[in-house]
Short mmCIF file of C-alpha atoms in Angstrom, two decimals:
data_model
loop_
_atom_site.label_atom_id
_atom_site.label_comp_id
_atom_site.label_asym_id
_atom_site.label_seq_id
_atom_site.Cartn_x
_atom_site.Cartn_y
_atom_site.Cartn_z
CA UNK C 93 25.12 -22.24 9.72
CA UNK C 94 23.46 -20.61 12.74
CA UNK C 95 19.79 -21.03 13.55
CA UNK C 96 19.16 -17.38 12.59
CA UNK C 97 20.87 -17.74 9.21
CA UNK C 98 19.08 -21.02 8.50
CA UNK C 99 15.74 -19.41 9.37
CA UNK C 100 16.48 -16.41 7.15
CA UNK C 101 17.16 -18.84 4.30
CA UNK C 102 13.85 -20.58 4.98
CA UNK C 103 12.10 -17.20 4.93
CA UNK C 104 13.66 -16.42 1.55
CA UNK C 105 12.36 -19.74 0.23
CA UNK C 106 8.96 -18.94 1.75
CA UNK C 107 8.85 -15.52 0.05
CA UNK C 108 9.83 -17.02 -3.32
CA UNK C 109 7.26 -19.82 -3.19
CA UNK C 110 3.83 -19.06 -4.61
CA UNK C 111 0.89 -19.09 -2.14
CA UNK C 112 -1.58 -21.94 -1.97
CA UNK C 113 -4.14 -22.20 -4.83
CA UNK C 114 -6.76 -20.56 -2.61
CA UNK C 115 -4.41 -17.63 -1.95
CA UNK C 116 -3.74 -18.59 1.66
CA UNK C 117 -0.41 -17.29 2.95
CA UNK C 118 1.33 -19.42 5.57
CA UNK C 119 3.19 -17.25 8.14
CA UNK C 120 6.98 -17.17 7.70
CA UNK C 121 9.02 -19.37 10.06
CA UNK C 122 10.80 -18.03 13.14
CA UNK C 123 13.98 -19.04 14.92
CA UNK C 124 11.89 -20.84 17.53
CA UNK C 125 11.02 -23.42 14.87
CA UNK C 126 14.62 -24.72 14.89
CA UNK C 127 15.05 -25.11 11.13
CA UNK C 128 17.23 -27.88 9.68
CA UNK C 129 20.68 -27.08 8.33
CA UNK C 130 20.88 -26.00 4.69
CA UNK C 131 23.62 -25.34 2.16
CA UNK C 132 21.56 -22.86 0.14
CA UNK C 133 23.33 -19.60 -0.66
CA UNK C 134 21.23 -16.72 0.74
CA UNK C 135 22.75 -14.27 -1.77
CA UNK C 136 21.53 -16.42 -4.67
CA UNK C 137 18.11 -16.64 -3.06
CA UNK C 138 17.97 -12.86 -2.67
CA UNK C 139 18.58 -12.35 -6.37
CA UNK C 140 15.92 -14.94 -7.19
CA UNK C 141 13.44 -13.25 -4.84
CA UNK C 142 14.08 -9.89 -6.49
CA UNK C 143 13.33 -11.37 -9.93
CA UNK C 144 10.23 -13.22 -8.68
CA UNK C 145 8.83 -10.10 -6.99
CA UNK C 146 9.40 -8.03 -10.13
CA UNK C 147 7.59 -10.69 -12.17
CA UNK C 148 4.66 -10.63 -9.72
CA UNK C 149 4.42 -6.88 -10.35
CA UNK C 150 4.58 -7.55 -14.11
CA UNK C 151 7.94 -5.84 -14.47
CA UNK C 152 10.55 -6.95 -16.98
CA UNK C 153 14.10 -7.84 -16.03
CA UNK C 154 15.92 -5.61 -15.23
CA UNK C 155 13.04 -3.85 -13.43
CA UNK C 156 12.60 -0.22 -14.54
CA UNK C 157 15.79 -0.71 -16.57
CA UNK C 158 17.97 -0.72 -13.44
CA UNK C 159 20.67 -3.41 -13.76
CA UNK C 160 22.10 -2.82 -10.28
CA UNK C 161 22.47 -5.79 -7.90
CA UNK C 162 20.19 -6.59 -4.99
CA UNK C 163 22.70 -6.01 -2.19
CA UNK C 164 22.71 -7.64 1.22
CA UNK C 165 20.47 -5.35 3.28
CA UNK C 166 17.36 -7.49 2.61
CA UNK C 167 19.07 -10.29 4.57
CA UNK C 168 18.69 -8.04 7.63
CA UNK C 169 14.99 -7.77 6.82
CA UNK C 170 14.72 -11.55 6.67
CA UNK C 171 16.57 -11.80 9.99
CA UNK C 172 14.15 -9.34 11.63
CA UNK C 173 11.23 -11.46 10.42
CA UNK C 174 12.93 -14.59 11.72
CA UNK C 175 13.23 -12.99 15.17
CA UNK C 176 9.70 -11.58 15.37
CA UNK C 177 8.85 -13.89 18.30
CA UNK C 178 11.33 -11.72 20.23
CA UNK C 179 10.04 -8.21 19.34
CA UNK C 180 12.80 -6.16 21.07
CA UNK C 181 15.57 -8.07 19.27
CA UNK C 182 13.68 -8.06 15.97
CA UNK C 183 13.20 -4.30 16.31
CA UNK C 184 16.94 -3.75 16.86
CA UNK C 185 17.72 -5.74 13.71
CA UNK C 186 15.08 -3.91 11.65
CA UNK C 187 16.35 -0.53 12.82
CA UNK C 188 19.79 -1.50 11.51
CA UNK C 189 18.60 -1.99 7.94
CA UNK C 190 20.23 0.60 5.69
CA UNK C 191 18.67 2.57 2.88
CA UNK C 192 17.69 0.94 -0.38
CA UNK C 193 19.54 1.63 -3.61
CA UNK C 194 18.72 -0.36 -6.72
CA UNK C 195 15.29 -1.39 -7.92
CA UNK C 196 16.22 -5.05 -7.44
CA UNK C 197 16.95 -4.20 -3.81
CA UNK C 198 13.50 -2.61 -3.54
CA UNK C 199 11.99 -5.75 -5.04
CA UNK C 200 13.69 -8.10 -2.58
CA UNK C 201 12.61 -5.99 0.40
CA UNK C 202 9.03 -5.79 -0.86
CA UNK C 203 8.98 -9.51 -1.56
CA UNK C 204 9.75 -10.10 2.12
CA UNK C 205 7.88 -7.34 3.91
CA UNK C 206 4.82 -7.09 1.68
CA UNK C 207 4.12 -10.79 1.96
CA UNK C 208 4.99 -11.06 5.66
CA UNK C 209 2.68 -8.22 6.70
CA UNK C 210 -0.13 -9.88 4.73
CA UNK C 211 0.52 -13.28 6.30
CA UNK C 212 1.06 -12.61 9.99
CA UNK C 213 0.49 -9.90 12.63
CA UNK C 214 3.63 -8.28 13.99
CA UNK C 215 4.41 -5.91 16.82
CA UNK C 216 3.33 -2.35 15.90
CA UNK C 217 6.83 -0.89 16.33
CA UNK C 218 8.34 -3.71 14.29
CA UNK C 219 5.76 -3.16 11.56
CA UNK C 220 6.75 0.50 11.37
CA UNK C 221 10.44 -0.36 11.04
CA UNK C 222 9.74 -3.03 8.42
CA UNK C 223 7.82 -0.47 6.38
CA UNK C 224 10.71 1.96 6.81
CA UNK C 225 13.05 -0.75 5.52
CA UNK C 226 10.85 -1.47 2.49
CA UNK C 227 9.89 1.77 0.71
CA UNK C 228 7.87 0.00 -2.00
CA UNK C 229 5.73 -1.77 0.60
CA UNK C 230 5.27 1.56 2.38
CA UNK C 231 4.16 3.14 -0.90
CA UNK C 232 1.38 0.59 -1.33
CA UNK C 233 0.54 0.41 2.41
CA UNK C 234 1.36 3.64 4.23
CA UNK C 235 4.71 5.28 5.02
CA UNK C 236 6.11 5.63 8.54
CA UNK C 237 6.23 9.21 9.87
CA UNK C 238 8.93 11.27 8.22
CA UNK C 239 9.16 9.16 5.06
CA UNK C 240 6.21 10.63 3.15
CA UNK C 241 8.44 12.65 0.80
CA UNK C 242 10.57 9.61 0.01
CA UNK C 243 7.39 7.71 -0.73
CA UNK C 244 6.23 10.37 -3.17
CA UNK C 245 9.61 10.37 -4.90
CA UNK C 246 9.45 6.60 -5.32
CA UNK C 247 5.99 6.87 -6.85
CA UNK C 248 7.29 9.48 -9.31
CA UNK C 249 10.12 7.12 -10.25
CA UNK C 250 7.65 4.34 -11.04
CA UNK C 251 5.33 6.66 -12.96
CA UNK C 252 8.22 7.74 -15.20
CA UNK C 253 8.51 4.16 -16.52
CA UNK C 254 5.77 2.51 -18.62
CA UNK C 255 5.78 -0.81 -16.76
CA UNK C 256 6.42 0.90 -13.45
CA UNK C 257 3.36 3.08 -13.98
CA UNK C 258 1.17 0.03 -14.51
CA UNK C 259 2.59 -1.59 -11.36
CA UNK C 260 2.07 1.57 -9.29
CA UNK C 261 -1.49 2.06 -10.52
CA UNK C 262 -2.37 -1.58 -9.77
CA UNK C 263 -0.83 -1.36 -6.29
CA UNK C 264 -2.66 1.84 -5.38
CA UNK C 265 -5.95 0.53 -6.77
CA UNK C 266 -5.93 -2.72 -4.78
CA UNK C 267 -8.24 -2.95 -1.74
CA UNK C 268 -6.55 -1.13 1.16
CA UNK C 269 -5.48 -3.26 4.10
CA UNK C 270 -6.43 -0.63 6.69
CA UNK C 271 -8.07 2.80 7.00
CA UNK C 272 -4.57 4.31 7.25
CA UNK C 273 -3.73 2.76 3.87
CA UNK C 274 -6.83 4.25 2.23
CA UNK C 275 -6.08 7.72 3.61
CA UNK C 276 -2.44 7.52 2.57
CA UNK C 277 -3.42 6.67 -1.00
CA UNK C 278 -5.89 9.55 -1.07
CA UNK C 279 -3.11 11.91 0.03
CA UNK C 280 -0.89 10.63 -2.78
CA UNK C 281 -3.60 11.08 -5.40
CA UNK C 282 -4.33 14.63 -4.28
CA UNK C 283 -0.87 15.56 -5.58
CA UNK C 284 -1.93 14.82 -9.18
CA UNK C 285 -4.49 17.50 -9.98
CA UNK C 286 -2.81 20.40 -11.78
CA UNK C 287 -2.29 19.27 -15.39
CA UNK C 288 -4.22 16.88 -17.68
CA UNK C 289 -1.25 14.52 -17.62
CA UNK C 290 -1.15 14.44 -13.83
CA UNK C 291 -4.89 13.92 -13.58
CA UNK C 292 -4.61 10.90 -15.85
CA UNK C 293 -2.78 9.11 -13.03
CA UNK C 294 -5.77 9.67 -10.74
CA UNK C 295 -8.23 8.47 -13.37
CA UNK C 296 -6.20 5.33 -14.03
CA UNK C 297 -6.09 4.38 -10.34
CA UNK C 298 -9.88 4.71 -9.94
CA UNK C 299 -10.54 2.96 -13.26
CA UNK C 300 -8.41 0.02 -12.16
CA UNK C 301 -10.04 -0.01 -8.73
CA UNK C 302 -13.57 -0.07 -10.15
CA UNK C 303 -12.74 -2.55 -12.91
CA UNK C 304 -10.94 -5.13 -10.77
CA UNK C 305 -12.16 -4.43 -7.23
CA UNK C 306 -15.47 -2.68 -7.78
CA UNK C 307 -17.42 -4.95 -5.44
CA UNK C 308 -15.06 -4.22 -2.56
CA UNK C 309 -15.25 -0.45 -2.97
CA UNK C 310 -19.02 -0.53 -3.43
CA UNK C 311 -19.40 -2.40 -0.13
CA UNK C 312 -17.26 0.17 1.67
CA UNK C 313 -19.25 3.00 0.08
CA UNK C 314 -22.61 1.42 0.88
CA UNK C 315 -21.55 1.16 4.52
CA UNK C 316 -20.80 4.91 4.59
CA UNK C 317 -24.26 5.64 3.20
CA UNK C 318 -25.89 3.33 5.74
CA UNK C 319 -24.05 4.95 8.65
CA UNK C 320 -24.91 8.45 7.41
CA UNK C 321 -28.57 7.48 7.08
CA UNK C 322 -29.02 5.51 10.30
CA UNK C 323 -26.63 7.22 12.71
CA UNK C 324 -24.52 10.03 11.30
CA UNK C 325 -22.64 10.37 14.61
CA UNK C 326 -21.16 6.91 14.00
CA UNK C 327 -19.13 8.42 11.17
CA UNK C 328 -17.03 10.13 13.83
CA UNK C 329 -16.66 7.07 16.06
CA UNK C 330 -13.19 5.68 16.68
CA UNK C 331 -14.29 2.07 16.26
CA UNK C 332 -13.28 0.10 13.17
CA UNK C 333 -16.46 0.88 11.28
CA UNK C 334 -16.19 4.61 11.87
CA UNK C 335 -12.52 4.66 10.88
CA UNK C 336 -13.23 2.73 7.69
CA UNK C 337 -16.12 5.06 6.85
CA UNK C 338 -13.99 8.19 7.19
CA UNK C 339 -11.15 6.55 5.27
CA UNK C 340 -13.55 5.62 2.46
CA UNK C 341 -14.75 9.22 2.25
CA UNK C 342 -11.11 10.29 2.08
CA UNK C 343 -10.35 7.72 -0.64
CA UNK C 344 -13.07 9.04 -2.94
CA UNK C 345 -12.28 12.72 -2.35
CA UNK C 346 -9.52 13.23 -5.00
CA UNK C 347 -11.84 11.94 -7.73
CA UNK C 348 -14.78 13.94 -6.37
CA UNK C 349 -12.73 17.13 -6.69
CA UNK C 350 -11.83 16.36 -10.31
CA UNK C 351 -15.43 15.39 -11.10
CA UNK C 352 -16.53 18.89 -10.07
CA UNK C 353 -13.67 20.78 -11.71
CA UNK C 354 -13.16 18.72 -14.89
CA UNK C 355 -16.43 16.91 -15.69
CA UNK C 356 -15.62 16.75 -19.42
CA UNK C 357 -12.49 14.70 -18.72
CA UNK C 358 -14.46 12.11 -16.77
CA UNK C 359 -17.11 11.85 -19.49
CA UNK C 360 -14.36 10.81 -21.90
CA UNK C 361 -13.35 7.87 -19.68
CA UNK C 362 -16.04 5.14 -19.98
CA UNK C 363 -14.23 2.86 -17.51
CA UNK C 364 -15.13 5.38 -14.79
CA UNK C 365 -18.84 4.92 -15.40
CA UNK C 366 -19.49 3.83 -11.80
CA UNK C 367 -17.61 6.67 -10.13
CA UNK C 368 -20.68 8.53 -8.92
CA UNK C 369 -21.35 5.94 -6.21
CA UNK C 370 -18.41 7.48 -4.36
CA UNK C 371 -18.11 11.06 -5.57
CA UNK C 372 -21.72 11.84 -4.60
CA UNK C 373 -20.58 11.42 -0.99
CA UNK C 374 -18.66 14.72 -1.14
CA UNK C 375 -21.25 16.57 0.98
CA UNK C 376 -20.86 13.99 3.74
CA UNK C 377 -17.08 14.27 3.36
CA UNK C 378 -17.17 18.02 3.93
CA UNK C 379 -19.29 17.71 7.06
CA UNK C 380 -17.07 14.98 8.53
CA UNK C 381 -13.89 16.97 7.89
CA UNK C 382 -15.45 20.00 9.62
CA UNK C 383 -16.31 17.91 12.68
CA UNK C 384 -12.84 16.33 12.70
CA UNK C 385 -11.22 19.78 12.63
CA UNK C 386 -13.51 20.96 15.45
CA UNK C 387 -12.66 17.89 17.52
CA UNK C 388 -8.91 18.53 17.06
CA UNK C 389 -9.39 22.09 18.38
CA UNK C 390 -11.42 20.94 21.38
CA UNK C 391 -8.88 18.21 22.22
CA UNK C 392 -5.99 20.67 22.52
#
């Protein structure tokens, strides 16, 4: 077994293994670690990873009722992660990963990419290709350019299934890993505004966010208020704080729109009782968007 294959097998084991009790994720190994030889069958490990990832998302087996096999493309994903110390080579491998087919295949890819991107920094171009190779990770993080429609279609597929809907809502409600993630999720939620059934998706995401991650979103929102009060110009800054502030305004905007247009619906959802901490920022949101549009015109 080559060093690359042995490392890919180790990465599959790493992705299957639960994190430390404190939630700490150890970075996946690379080929530079010179892993020992192993007789483990990578195809068997792929199938196990797909089942484990589905279970972590609280999906039954087969996930979303799809009995199709995992396939071998996720092995290419594992190989790209194994080679990440050599970004050009890792990028070539990641670019060669074909499209996903079955839900088990989606699970295996997400089990690798979702965990790896949480555990270790990677080259920006490699990160983009890994997200392209793992549509489910891109759905919960943010899609590479040109894959937004595919991302929306995948979300619709999950929402059409009872367990898939719960998994999608939980994933979109979790604290965003970056400002780009928060803005991507806001763009997704803006799609669901036309019918009462569609709006329910939006309400469920914010309910879950406030119920399970309320402290996190309150801290982000309080920071926006503080910036607006102390130095409103900082809201337009390109530093991390300014980007997070604008992304937080964006994240609250879909619910703010529904709060103005359908107040009776929100009153019937007691789990949204704390929503006003964010939706009352809509005046700031409008001003910031106006300044952003003006800046785009001036930069041309």
